[in-house]
Coordinates of C-alpha atoms in Angstrom, one line a residue:
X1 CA 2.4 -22.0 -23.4
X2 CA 0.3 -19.0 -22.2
X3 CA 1.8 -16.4 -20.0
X4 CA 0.0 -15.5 -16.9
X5 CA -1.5 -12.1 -17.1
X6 CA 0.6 -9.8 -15.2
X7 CA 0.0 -8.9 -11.5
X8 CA -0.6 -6.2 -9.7
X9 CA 0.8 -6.6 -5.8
X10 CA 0.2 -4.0 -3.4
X11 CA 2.1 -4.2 0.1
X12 CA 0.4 -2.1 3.1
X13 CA 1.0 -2.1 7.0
X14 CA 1.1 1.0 9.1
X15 CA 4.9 2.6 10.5
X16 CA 7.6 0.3 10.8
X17 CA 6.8 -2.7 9.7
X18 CA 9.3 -3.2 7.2
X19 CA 7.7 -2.3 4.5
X20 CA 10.9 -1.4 2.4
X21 CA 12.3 -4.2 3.3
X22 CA 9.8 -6.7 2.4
X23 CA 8.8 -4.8 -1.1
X24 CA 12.9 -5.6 -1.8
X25 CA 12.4 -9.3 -1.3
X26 CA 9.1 -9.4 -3.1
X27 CA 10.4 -8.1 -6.0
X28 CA 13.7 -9.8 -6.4
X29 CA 11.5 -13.0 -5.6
X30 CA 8.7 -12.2 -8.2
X31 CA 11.3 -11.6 -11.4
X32 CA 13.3 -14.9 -10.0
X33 CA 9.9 -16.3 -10.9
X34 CA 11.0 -15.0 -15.0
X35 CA 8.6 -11.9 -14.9
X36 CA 9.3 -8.2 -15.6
X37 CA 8.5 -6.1 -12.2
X38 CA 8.0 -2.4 -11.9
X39 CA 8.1 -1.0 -8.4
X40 CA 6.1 2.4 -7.6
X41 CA 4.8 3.8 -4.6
X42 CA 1.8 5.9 -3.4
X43 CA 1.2 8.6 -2.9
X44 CA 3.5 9.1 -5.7
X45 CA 4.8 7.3 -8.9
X46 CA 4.3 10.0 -11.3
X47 CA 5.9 13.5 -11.0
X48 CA 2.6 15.1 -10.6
X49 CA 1.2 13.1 -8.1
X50 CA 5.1 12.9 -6.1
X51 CA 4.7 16.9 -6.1
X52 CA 1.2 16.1 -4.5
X53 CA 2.8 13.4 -2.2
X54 CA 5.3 15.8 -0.9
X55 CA 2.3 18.6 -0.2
X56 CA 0.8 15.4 2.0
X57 CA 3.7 14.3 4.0
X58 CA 5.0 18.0 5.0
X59 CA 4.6 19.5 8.0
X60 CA 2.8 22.8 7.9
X61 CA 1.1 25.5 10.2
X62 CA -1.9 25.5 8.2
X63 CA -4.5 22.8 9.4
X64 CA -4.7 20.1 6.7
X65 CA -8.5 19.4 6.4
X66 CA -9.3 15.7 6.6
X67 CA -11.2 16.1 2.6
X68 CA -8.9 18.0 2.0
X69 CA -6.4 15.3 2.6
X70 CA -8.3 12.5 1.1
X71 CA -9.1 14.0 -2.1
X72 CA -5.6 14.8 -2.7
X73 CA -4.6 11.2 -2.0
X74 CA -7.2 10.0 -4.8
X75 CA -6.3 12.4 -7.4
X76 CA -2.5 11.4 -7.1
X77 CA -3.8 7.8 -7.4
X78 CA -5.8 8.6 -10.2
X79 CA -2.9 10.4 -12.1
X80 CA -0.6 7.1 -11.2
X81 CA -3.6 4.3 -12.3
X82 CA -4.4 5.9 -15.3
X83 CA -0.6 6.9 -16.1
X84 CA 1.8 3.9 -14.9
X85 CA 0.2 1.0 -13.3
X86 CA -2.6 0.3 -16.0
X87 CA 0.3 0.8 -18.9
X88 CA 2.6 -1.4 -16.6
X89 CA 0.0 -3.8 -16.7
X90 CA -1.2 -3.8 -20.5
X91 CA 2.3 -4.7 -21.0
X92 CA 2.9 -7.4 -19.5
X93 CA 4.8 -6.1 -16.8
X94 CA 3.9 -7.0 -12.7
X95 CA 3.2 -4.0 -10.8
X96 CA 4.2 -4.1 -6.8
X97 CA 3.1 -0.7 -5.0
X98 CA 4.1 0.4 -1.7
X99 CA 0.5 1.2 -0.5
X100 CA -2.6 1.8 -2.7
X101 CA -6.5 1.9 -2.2
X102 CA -6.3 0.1 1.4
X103 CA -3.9 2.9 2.8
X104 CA -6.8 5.5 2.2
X105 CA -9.5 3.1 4.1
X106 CA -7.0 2.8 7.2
X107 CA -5.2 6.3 7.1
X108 CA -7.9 8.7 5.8
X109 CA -11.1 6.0 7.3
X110 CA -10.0 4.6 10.4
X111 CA -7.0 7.0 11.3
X112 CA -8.9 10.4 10.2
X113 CA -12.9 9.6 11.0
X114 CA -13.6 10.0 7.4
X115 CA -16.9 8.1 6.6
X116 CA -16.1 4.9 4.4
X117 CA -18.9 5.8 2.5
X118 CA -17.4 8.7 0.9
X119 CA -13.8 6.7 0.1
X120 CA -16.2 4.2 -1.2
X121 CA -17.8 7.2 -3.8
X122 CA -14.1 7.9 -4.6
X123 CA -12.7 4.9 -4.9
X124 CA -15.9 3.9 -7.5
X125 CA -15.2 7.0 -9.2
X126 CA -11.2 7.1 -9.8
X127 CA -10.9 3.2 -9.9
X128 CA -14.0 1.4 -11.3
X129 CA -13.6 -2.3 -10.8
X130 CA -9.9 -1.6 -11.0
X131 CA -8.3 -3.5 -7.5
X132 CA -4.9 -5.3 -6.6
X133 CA -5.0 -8.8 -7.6
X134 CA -2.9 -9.7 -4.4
X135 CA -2.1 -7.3 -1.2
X136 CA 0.4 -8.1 1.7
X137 CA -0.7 -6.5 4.7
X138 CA 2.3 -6.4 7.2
X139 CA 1.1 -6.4 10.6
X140 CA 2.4 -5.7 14.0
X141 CA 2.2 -4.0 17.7
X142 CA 1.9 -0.7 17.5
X143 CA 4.4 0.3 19.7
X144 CA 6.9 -1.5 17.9
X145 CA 6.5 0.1 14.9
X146 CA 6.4 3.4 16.6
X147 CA 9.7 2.5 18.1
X148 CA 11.4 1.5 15.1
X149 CA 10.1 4.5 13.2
X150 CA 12.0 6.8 15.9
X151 CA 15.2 5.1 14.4
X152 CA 14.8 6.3 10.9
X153 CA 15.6 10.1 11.7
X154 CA 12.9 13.4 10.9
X155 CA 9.2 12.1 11.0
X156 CA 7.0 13.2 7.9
X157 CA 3.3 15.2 8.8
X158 CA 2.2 11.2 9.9
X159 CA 5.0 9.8 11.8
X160 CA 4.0 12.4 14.4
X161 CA 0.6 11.5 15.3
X162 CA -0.6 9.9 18.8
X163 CA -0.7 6.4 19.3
X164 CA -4.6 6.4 19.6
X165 CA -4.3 6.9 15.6
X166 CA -2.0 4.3 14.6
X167 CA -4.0 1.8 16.4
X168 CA -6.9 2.9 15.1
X169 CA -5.1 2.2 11.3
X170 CA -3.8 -1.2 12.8
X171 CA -7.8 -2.0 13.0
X172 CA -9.2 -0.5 10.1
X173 CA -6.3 -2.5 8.2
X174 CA -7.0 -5.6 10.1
X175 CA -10.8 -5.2 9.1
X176 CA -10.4 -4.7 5.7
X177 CA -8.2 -7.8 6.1
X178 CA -11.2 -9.3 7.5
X179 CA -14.1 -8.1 4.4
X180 CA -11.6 -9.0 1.5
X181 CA -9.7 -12.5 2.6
X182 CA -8.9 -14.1 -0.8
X183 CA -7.1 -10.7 -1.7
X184 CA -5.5 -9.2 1.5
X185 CA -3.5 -11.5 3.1
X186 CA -1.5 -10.8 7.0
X187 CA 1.9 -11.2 7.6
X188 CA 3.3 -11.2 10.6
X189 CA 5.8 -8.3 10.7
X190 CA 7.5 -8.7 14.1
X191 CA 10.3 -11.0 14.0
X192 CA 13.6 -11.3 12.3
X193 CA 13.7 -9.9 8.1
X194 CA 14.4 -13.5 7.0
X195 CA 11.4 -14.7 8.9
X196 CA 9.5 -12.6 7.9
X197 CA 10.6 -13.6 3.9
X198 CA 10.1 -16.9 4.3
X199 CA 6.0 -16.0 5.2
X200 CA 6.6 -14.2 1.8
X201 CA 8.2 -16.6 0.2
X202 CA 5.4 -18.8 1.2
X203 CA 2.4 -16.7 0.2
X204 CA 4.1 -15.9 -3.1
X205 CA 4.4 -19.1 -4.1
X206 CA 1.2 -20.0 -3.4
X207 CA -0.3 -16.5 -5.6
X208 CA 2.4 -16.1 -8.1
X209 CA 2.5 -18.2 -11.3
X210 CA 6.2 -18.6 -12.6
X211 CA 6.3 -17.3 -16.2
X212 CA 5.2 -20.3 -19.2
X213 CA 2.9 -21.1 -16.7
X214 CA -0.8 -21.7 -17.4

């Protein structure tokens, strides 16, 4: 019998929706279903682009310019495509990324101003065709995320914008949701963890071959 090619999952939501959480139970869930799962992160997954990740998320005196910001965002996601997630892949191995592509359209496109045109150049450039075969977008209230982020302890460069800019992620995410339905698919983030998994559990079975199957 055929093995299903592997899978590349992303999961994406804005502050405290559970993301950690969630990527947990999808992986657990996805190598119950016999395949091999490799679990990265962006920005990061490579120690060049988690040196470059850690120059994003720090807080500084110097004004971060918003190109400035979302060019270093695609060249760690170039470094970990071209370096771990493609390899993963050609392997055999699924792949299940906390944030990817979408996170630069909300954070960068809605939250920053930045003109979608110009992540669209990027994204052409550093990607190609390249694009998650499945992404979980965890979605909830603003202000309850902001609430539960305040629980987690020092906030990151981010965690310490305005409201006004989280919402305005909430949308852009919610849009994208909108342009790409077959591939981006909401969950809703606000009740109770197991909830919550059994939406997951739902979705996954639904996108998710078990391994020997066609």
């Amino acid at each position: 019998m055929t093995e299903p090619k592997a899978m590349f999952l992303t999961l994406e939501g804005s502050e405290g929706v559970g993301k950690t959480t969630s990527l947990k139970f999808v992986k657990e869930y996805i190598e119950s279903l016999g395949h091999e799962v490799l679990v990265t992160r962006e920005p990061g997954g490579t120690p060049l682009a988690e040196e470059l990740r850690s120059i994003l998320l720090s807080e500084r005196d110097e004004v971060v310019e918003t190109n400035t910001e979302l060019l270093l965002m695609f060249a760690a996601r170039n470094q970990h495509v071209q370096q771990v997630i493609k390899p993963a892949l050609k392997k055999g191995i699924w792949v299940i990324c906390d944030r990817f592509v979408d996170a630069s359209y909300a954070y960068q496109g809605g939250g920053r101003g930045i003109d979608i045109n110009k992540i669209k150049q990027l994204e052409h450039w550093c990607l190609g065709d390249f694009s998650p075969d499945l992404t979980i977008l965890l979605d909830m209230s603003v202000e309850v995320g902001i609430e539960r982020t305040k629980k987690r302890g020092k906030a990151d460069r981010f965690e310490v914008e305005k409201m006004a800019f989280f919402e305005k992620i909430r949308n852009a995410y919610l849009t994208r949701a909108e342009q790409e339905p077959n591939r981006i698919i909401v969950v809703d983030a606000a009740p109770d963890p197991e909830t919550v998994q059994l939406s997951l559990k739902s979705l996954l079975d639904k996108h998710c071959p078990k391994a020997g199957d066609k």
